[in-house]
mmCIF file of C-alpha atoms and ligand atoms in Angstrom:
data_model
loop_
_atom_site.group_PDB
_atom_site.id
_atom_site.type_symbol
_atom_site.label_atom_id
_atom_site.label_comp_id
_atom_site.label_asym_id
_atom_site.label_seq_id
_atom_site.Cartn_x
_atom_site.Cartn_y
_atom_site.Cartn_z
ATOM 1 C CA UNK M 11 19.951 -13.757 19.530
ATOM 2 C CA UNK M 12 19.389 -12.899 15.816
ATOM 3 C CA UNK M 13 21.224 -10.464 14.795
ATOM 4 C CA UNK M 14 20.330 -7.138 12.699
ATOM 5 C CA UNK M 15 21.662 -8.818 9.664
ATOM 6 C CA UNK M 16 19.463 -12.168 10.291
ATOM 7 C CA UNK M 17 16.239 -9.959 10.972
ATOM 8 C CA UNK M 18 16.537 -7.962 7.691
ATOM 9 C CA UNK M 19 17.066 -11.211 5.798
ATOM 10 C CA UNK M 20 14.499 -13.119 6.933
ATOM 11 C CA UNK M 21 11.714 -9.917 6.931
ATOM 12 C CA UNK M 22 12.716 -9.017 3.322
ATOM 13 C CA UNK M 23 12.276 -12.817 2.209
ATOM 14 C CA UNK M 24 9.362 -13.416 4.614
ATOM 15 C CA UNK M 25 7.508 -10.382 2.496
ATOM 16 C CA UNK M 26 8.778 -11.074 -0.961
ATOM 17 C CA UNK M 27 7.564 -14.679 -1.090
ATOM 18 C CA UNK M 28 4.537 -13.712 0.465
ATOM 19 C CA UNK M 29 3.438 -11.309 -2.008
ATOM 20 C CA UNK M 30 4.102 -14.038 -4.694
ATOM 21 C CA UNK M 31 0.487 -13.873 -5.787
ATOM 22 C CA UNK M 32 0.265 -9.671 -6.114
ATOM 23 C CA UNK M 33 3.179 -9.441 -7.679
ATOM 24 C CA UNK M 34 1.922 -12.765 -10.279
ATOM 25 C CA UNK M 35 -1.227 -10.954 -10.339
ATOM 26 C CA UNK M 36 0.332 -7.595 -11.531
ATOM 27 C CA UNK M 37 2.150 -9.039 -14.421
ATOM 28 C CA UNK M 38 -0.701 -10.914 -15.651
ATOM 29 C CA UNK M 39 -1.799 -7.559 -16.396
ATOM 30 C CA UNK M 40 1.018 -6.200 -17.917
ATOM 31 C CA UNK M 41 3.301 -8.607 -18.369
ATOM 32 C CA UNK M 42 3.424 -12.617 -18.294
ATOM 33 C CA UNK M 43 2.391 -13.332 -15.170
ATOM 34 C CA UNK M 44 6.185 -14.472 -13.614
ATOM 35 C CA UNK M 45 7.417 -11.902 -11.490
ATOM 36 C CA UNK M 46 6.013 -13.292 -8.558
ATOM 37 C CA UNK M 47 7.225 -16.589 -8.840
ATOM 38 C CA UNK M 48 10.751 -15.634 -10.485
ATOM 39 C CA UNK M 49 11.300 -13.038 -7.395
ATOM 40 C CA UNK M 50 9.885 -16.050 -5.164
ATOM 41 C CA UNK M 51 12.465 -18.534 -6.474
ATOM 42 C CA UNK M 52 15.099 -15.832 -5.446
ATOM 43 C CA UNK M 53 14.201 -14.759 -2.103
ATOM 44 C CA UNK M 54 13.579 -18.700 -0.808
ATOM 45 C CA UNK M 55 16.954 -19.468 -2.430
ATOM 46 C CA UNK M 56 18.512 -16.469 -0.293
ATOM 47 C CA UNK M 57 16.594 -17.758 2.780
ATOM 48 C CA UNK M 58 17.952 -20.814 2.839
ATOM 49 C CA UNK M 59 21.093 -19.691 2.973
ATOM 50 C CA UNK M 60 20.130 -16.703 5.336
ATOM 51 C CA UNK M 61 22.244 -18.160 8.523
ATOM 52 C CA UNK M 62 25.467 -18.197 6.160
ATOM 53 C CA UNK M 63 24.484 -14.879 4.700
ATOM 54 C CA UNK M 64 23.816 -13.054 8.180
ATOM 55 C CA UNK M 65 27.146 -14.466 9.520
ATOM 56 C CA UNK M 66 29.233 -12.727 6.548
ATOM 57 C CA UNK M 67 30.210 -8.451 6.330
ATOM 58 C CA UNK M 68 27.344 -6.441 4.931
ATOM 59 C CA UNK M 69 29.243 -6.085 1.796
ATOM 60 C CA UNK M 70 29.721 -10.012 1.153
ATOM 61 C CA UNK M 71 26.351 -10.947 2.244
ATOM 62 C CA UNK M 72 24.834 -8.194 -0.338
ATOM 63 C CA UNK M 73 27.019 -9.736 -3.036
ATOM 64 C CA UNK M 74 26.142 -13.060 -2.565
ATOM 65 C CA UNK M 75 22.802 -12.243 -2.487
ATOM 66 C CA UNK M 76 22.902 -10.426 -5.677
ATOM 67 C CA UNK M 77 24.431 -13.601 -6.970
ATOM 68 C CA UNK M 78 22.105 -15.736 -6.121
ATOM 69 C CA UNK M 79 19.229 -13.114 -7.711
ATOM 70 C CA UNK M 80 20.827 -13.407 -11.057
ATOM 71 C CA UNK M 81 21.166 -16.742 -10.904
ATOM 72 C CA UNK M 82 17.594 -17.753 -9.344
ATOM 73 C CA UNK M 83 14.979 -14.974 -10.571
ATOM 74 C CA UNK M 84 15.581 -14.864 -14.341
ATOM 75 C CA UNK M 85 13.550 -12.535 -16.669
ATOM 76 C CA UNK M 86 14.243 -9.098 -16.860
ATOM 77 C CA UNK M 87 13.851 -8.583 -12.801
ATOM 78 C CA UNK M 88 16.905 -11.186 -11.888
ATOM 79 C CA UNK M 89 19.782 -9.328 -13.287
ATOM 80 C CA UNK M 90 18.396 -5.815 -12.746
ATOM 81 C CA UNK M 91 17.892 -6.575 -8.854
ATOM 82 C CA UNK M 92 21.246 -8.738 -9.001
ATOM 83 C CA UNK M 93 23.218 -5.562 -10.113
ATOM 84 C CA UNK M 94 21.000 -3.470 -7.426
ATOM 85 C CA UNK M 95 22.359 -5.801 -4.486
ATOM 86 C CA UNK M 96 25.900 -6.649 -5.972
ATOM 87 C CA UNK M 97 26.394 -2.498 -6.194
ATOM 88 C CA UNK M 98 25.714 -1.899 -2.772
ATOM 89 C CA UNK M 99 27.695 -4.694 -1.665
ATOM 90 C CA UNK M 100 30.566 -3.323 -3.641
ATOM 91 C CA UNK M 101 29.355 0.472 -2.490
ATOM 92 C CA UNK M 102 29.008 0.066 1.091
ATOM 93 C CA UNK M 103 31.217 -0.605 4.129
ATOM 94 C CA UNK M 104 30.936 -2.908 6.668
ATOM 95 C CA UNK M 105 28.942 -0.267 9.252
ATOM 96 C CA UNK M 106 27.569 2.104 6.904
ATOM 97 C CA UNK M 107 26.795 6.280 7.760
ATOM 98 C CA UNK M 108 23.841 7.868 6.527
ATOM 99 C CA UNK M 109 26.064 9.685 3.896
ATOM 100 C CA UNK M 110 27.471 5.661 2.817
ATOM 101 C CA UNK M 111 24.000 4.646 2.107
ATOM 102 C CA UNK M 112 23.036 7.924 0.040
ATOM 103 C CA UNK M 113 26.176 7.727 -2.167
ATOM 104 C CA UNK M 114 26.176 3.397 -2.145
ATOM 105 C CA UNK M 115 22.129 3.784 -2.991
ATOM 106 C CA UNK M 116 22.802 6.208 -6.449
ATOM 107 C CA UNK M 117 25.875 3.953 -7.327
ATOM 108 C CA UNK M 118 23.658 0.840 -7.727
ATOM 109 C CA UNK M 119 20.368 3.154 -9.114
ATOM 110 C CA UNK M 120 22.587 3.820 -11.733
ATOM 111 C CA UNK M 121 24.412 0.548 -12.214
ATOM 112 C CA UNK M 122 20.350 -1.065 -12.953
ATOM 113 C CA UNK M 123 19.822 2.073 -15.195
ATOM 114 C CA UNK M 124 23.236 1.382 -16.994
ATOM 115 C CA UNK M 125 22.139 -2.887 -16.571
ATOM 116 C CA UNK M 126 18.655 -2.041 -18.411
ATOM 117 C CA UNK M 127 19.134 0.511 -20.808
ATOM 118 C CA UNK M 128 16.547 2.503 -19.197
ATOM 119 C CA UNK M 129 16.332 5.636 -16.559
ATOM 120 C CA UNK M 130 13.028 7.484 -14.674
ATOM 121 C CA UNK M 131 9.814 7.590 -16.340
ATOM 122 C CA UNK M 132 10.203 4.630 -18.447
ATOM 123 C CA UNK M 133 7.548 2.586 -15.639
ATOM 124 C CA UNK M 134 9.806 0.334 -13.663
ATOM 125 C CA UNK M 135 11.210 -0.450 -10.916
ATOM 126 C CA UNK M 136 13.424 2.733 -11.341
ATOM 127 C CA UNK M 137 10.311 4.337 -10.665
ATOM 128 C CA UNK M 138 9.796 3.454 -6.891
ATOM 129 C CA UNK M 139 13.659 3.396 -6.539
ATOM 130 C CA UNK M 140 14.438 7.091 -7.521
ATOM 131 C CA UNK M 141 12.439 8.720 -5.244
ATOM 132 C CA UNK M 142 13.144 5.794 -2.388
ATOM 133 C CA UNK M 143 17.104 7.468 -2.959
ATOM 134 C CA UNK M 144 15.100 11.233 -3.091
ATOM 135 C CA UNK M 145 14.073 10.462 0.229
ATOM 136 C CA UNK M 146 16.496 9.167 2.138
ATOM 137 C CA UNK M 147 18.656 11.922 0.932
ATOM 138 C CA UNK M 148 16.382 14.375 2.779
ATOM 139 C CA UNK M 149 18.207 15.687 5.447
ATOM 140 C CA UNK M 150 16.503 14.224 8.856
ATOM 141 C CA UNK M 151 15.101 11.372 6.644
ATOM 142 C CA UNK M 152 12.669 9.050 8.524
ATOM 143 C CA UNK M 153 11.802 5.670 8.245
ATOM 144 C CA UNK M 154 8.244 6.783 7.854
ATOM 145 C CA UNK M 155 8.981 9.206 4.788
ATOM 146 C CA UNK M 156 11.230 6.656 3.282
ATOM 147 C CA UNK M 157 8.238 4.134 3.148
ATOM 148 C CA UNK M 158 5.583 6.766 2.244
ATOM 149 C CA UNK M 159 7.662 7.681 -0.571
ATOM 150 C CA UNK M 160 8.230 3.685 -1.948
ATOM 151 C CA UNK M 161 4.437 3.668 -1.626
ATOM 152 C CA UNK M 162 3.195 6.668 -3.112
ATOM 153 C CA UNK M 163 5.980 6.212 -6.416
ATOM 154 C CA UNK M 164 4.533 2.992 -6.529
ATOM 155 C CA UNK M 165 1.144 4.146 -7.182
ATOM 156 C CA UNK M 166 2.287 6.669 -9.335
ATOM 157 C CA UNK M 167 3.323 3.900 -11.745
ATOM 158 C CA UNK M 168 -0.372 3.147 -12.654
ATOM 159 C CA UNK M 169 -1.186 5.751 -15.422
ATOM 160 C CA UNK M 170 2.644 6.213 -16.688
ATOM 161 C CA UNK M 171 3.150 4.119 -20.312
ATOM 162 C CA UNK M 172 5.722 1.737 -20.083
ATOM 163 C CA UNK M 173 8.475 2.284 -22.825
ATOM 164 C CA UNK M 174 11.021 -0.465 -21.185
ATOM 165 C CA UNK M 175 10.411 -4.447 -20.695
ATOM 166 C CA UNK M 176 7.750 -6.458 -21.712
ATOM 167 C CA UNK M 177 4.689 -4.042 -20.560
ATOM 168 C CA UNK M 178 5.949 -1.765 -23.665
ATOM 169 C CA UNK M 179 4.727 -4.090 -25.475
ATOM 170 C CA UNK M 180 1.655 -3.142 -24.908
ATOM 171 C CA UNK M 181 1.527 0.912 -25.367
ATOM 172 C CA UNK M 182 -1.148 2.539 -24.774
ATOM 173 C CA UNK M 183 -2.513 -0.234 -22.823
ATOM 174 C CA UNK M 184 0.124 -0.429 -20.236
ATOM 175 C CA UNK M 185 -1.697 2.651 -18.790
ATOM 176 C CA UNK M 186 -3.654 1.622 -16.042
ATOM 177 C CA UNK M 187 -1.980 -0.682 -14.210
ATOM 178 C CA UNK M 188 0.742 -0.491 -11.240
ATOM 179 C CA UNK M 189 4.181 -1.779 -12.779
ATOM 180 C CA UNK M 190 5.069 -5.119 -11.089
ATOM 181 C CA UNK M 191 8.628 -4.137 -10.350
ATOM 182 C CA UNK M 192 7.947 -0.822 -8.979
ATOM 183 C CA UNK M 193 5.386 -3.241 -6.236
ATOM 184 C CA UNK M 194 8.232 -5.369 -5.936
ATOM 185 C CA UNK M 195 10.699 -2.738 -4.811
ATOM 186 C CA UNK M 196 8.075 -1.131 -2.606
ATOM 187 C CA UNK M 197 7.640 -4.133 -0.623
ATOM 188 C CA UNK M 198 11.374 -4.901 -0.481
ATOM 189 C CA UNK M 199 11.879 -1.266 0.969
ATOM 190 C CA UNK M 200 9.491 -1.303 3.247
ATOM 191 C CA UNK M 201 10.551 -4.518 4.344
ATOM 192 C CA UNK M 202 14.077 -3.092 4.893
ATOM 193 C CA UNK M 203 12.744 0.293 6.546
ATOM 194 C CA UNK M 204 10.656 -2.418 9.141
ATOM 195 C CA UNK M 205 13.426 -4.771 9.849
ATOM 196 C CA UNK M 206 15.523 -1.945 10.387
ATOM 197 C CA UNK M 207 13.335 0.003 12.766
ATOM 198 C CA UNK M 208 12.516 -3.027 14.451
ATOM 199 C CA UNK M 209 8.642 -2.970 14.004
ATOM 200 C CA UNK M 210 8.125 -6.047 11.279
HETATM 201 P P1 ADP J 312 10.062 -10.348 -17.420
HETATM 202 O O1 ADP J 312 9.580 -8.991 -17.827
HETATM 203 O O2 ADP J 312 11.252 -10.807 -18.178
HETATM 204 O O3 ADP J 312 8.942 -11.352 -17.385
HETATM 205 P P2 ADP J 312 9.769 -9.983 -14.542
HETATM 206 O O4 ADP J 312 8.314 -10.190 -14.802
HETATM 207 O O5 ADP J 312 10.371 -10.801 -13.453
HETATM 208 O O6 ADP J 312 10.595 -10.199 -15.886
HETATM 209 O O7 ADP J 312 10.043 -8.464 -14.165
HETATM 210 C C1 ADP J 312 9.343 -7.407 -14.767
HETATM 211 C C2 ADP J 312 9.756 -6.090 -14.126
HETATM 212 O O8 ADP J 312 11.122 -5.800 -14.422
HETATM 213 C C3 ADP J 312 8.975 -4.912 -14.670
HETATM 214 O O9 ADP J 312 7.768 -4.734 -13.963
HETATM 215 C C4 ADP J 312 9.933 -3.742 -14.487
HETATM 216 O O10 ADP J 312 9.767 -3.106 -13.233
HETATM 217 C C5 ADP J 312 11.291 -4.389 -14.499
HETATM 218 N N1 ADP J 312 11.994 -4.106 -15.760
HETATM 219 C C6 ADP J 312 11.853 -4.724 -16.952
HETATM 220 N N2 ADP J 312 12.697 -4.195 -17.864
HETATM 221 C C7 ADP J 312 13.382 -3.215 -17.241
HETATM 222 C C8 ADP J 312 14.412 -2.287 -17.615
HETATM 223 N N3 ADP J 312 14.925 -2.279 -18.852
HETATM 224 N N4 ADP J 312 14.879 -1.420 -16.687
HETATM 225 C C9 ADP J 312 14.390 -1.424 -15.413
HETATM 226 N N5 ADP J 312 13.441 -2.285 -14.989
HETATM 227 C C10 ADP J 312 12.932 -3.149 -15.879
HETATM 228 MG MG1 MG J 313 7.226 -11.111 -16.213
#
């Protein structure tokens, strides 16, 4: 039998590398067209370790996993998702409450703000995250308006100027398009929300 550990690994792997060509096709917009394969590299390296991984505490598996993030995705998404995991590893307890996920989920939203110089608004991944921790601190939070809100903060990256990573680059012209990261976290919320609910 698989346990809940082994199911959310495997779904949140299972969806990152298979939006490898959205997420490639987003930063070709924006970007340089890597996000998808840098946050592809990461997620196989974390499957094939996922039976190792799943039989560890929650807290050691998210660390390692961070680990490998830094060390496997690169650009600016590696360490900024490494510090996201690594935090709630360090955060959360073996058999986390409600409450341990709210506080363990601002800790590491504010460890990536403090990793990339940057905070709300800036079009990032901090973007879908934000309101992701907004919603789950709702009391009576659902899985449902957990997912709605990844997915509707996601969208709401598409006519904000990006004044962080490479899209600032661009200015004015980063206005238009959906912020690779902020897809990236969508999917990797929704993919927890699913694998926790047991519907993925
Ligand atoms: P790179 O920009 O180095 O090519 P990726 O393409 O893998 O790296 O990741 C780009 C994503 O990283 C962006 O879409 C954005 O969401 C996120 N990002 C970049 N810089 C920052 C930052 N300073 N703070 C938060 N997120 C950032
Ligand atoms: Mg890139």
């Amino acid at each position: 039998m698989p346990t809940q550990l082994d199911k959310l690994i495997n779904t949140v792997c299972a969806r990152i590398i298979a939006a490898e060509p959205e997420l490639t096709q987003l930063d070709s917009e924006i970007g340089d067209a890597d996000h998808g394969v840098n946050m592809k590299r990461g997620f196989e390296a974390i499957l094939v370790d996922s039976s190792s991984l799943a039989a560890q505490p929650l807290p050691d598996a998210l660390k390692a996993a961070g680990m490998t993030l830094v060390m496997k995705v690169g650009g600016a998404s590696g360490p900024l998702y490494g510090t996201l995991f690594m935090t709630l590893g360090k955060e959360l307890p073996p058999e986390p409450s409600h409450d341990d996920v709210v506080r363990a989920f601002a800790a590491a939203i504010d460890a990536v703000k403090a990793r990339g110089k940057s905070d709300f608004g800036a079009k990032t991944m901090l973007d879908v995250l934000g309101p992701v921790l907004a919603a789950i601190s709702r009391p009576g939070a659902t899985f449902d308006a957990v997912r709605a809100a990844a997915a509707a903060s996601a969208e709401e990256t598409i006519p904000m100027l990006a004044t962080k990573g490479r899209a600032s680059f661009l200015g004015e012209r980063s206005i238009g398009h959906m912020d690779p990261g902020a897809r990236s976290s969508q999917i990797l919320i929704t993919a927890v929300c699913d694998a926790l609910e047991g519907t993925s």
